[in-house]
Short mmCIF file of C-alpha atoms in Angstrom, two decimals:
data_model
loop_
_atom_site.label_atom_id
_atom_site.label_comp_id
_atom_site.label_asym_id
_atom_site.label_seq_id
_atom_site.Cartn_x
_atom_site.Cartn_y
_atom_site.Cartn_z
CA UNK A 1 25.62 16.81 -44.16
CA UNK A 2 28.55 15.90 -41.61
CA UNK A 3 26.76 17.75 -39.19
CA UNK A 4 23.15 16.04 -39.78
CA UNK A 5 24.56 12.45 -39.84
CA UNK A 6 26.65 13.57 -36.08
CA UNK A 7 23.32 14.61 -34.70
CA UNK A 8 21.72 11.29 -35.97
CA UNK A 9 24.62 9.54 -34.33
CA UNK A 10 24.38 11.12 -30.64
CA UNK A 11 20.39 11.11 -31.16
CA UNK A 12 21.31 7.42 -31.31
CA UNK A 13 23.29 6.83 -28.81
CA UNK A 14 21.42 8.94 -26.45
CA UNK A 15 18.13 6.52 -27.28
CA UNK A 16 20.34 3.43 -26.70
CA UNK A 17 21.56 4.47 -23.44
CA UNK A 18 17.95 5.03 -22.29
CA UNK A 19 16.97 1.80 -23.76
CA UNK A 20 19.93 -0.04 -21.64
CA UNK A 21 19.24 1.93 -18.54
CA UNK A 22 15.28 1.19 -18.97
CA UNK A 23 16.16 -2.36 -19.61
CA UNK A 24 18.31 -2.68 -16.53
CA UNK A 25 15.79 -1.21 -14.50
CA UNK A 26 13.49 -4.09 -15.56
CA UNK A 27 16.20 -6.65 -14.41
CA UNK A 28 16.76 -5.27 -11.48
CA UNK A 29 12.94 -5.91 -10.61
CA UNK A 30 12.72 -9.31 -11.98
CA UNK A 31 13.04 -10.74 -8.85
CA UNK A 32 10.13 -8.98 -7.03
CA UNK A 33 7.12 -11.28 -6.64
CA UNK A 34 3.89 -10.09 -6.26
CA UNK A 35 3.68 -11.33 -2.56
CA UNK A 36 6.45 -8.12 -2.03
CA UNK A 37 4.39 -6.08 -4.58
CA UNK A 38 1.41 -6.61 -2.32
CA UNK A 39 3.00 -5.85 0.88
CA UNK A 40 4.20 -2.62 0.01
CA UNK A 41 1.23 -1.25 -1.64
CA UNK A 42 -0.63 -2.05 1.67
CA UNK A 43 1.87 -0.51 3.54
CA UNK A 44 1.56 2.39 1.35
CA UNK A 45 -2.18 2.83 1.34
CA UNK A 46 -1.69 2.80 5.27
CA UNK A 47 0.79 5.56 4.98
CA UNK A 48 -1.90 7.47 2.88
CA UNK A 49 -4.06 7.00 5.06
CA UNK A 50 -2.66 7.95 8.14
CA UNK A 51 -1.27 11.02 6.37
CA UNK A 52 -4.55 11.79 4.99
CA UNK A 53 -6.09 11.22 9.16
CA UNK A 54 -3.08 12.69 11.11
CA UNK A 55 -1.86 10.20 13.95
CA UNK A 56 -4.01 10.65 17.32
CA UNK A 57 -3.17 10.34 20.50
CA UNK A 58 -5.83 9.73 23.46
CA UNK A 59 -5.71 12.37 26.55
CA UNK A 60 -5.99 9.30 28.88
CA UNK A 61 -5.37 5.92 29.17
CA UNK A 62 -7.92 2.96 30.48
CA UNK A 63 -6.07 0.81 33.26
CA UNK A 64 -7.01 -1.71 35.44
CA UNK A 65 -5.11 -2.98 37.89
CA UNK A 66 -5.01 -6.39 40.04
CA UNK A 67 -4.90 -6.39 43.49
CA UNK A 68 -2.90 -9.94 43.77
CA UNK A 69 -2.35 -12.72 41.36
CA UNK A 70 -2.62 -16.13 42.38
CA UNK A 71 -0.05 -18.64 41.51
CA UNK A 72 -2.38 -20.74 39.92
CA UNK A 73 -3.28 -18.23 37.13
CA UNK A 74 0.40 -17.21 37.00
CA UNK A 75 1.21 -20.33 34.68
CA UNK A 76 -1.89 -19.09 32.25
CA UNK A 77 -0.14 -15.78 31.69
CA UNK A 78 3.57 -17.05 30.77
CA UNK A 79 4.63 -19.85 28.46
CA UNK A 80 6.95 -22.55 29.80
CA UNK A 81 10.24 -23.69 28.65
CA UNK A 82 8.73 -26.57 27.05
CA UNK A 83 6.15 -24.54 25.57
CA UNK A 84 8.43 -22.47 23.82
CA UNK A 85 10.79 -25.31 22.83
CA UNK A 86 8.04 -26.47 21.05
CA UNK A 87 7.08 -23.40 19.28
CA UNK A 88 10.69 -22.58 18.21
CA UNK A 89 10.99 -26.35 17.21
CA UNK A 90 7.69 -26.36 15.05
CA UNK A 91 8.56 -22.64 13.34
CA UNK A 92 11.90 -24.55 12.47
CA UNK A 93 10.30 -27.39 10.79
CA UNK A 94 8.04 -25.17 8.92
CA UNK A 95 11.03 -22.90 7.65
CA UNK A 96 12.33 -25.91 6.37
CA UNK A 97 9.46 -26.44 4.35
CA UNK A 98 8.79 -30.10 6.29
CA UNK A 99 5.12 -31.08 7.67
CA UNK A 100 5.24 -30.77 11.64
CA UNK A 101 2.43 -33.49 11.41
CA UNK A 102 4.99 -35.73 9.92
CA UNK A 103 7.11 -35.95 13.26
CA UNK A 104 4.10 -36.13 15.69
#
């Protein structure tokens, strides 16, 4: 009988330590939102699938290359300073959750 009820004891035990480890395991995923669940089953269906496909290379490379560049067109390939003032200034708005349309 002393034996029977020891056995009961560590059966509990050992089915309330699972319970708190389950249960902690939970917690610790309480903070995930689905946004982050999304994200990383995309990136894991493009894992599969680029394990399923192999990664390919190509035996050659298309280039082109320009003769000269005028300095006209030079200022359509580059931002300027004040361009990306502006762009770090609106990103910082946004981050802070204000309306860039607010401050125009």
């Amino acid at each position: 009988m002393n034996a029977s009820s020891s056995s009961r004891r560590s059966i509990k035990k050992s089915r309330a330590a699972k319970r708190n480890s389950i249960q902690s395991l939970r917690d610790s995923f309480s903070s995930v939102n689905n946004k982050s669940i999304r994200d990383l089953s995309t990136a894991l269906d493009v894992k599969s699938e680029l394990s399923r496909n192999g990664v390919r290379f190509a035996d050659a490379v298309d280039t082109k290359e320009i003769a000269k560049v005028r300095k006209s067109v030079i200022d359509d390939l580059f931002y300027s300073d004040e361009d990306l003032s502006e762009f770090r200034h609106l990103a910082w708005l946004e981050e802070c959750g204000l309306d860039p349309a607010d401050f125009d």
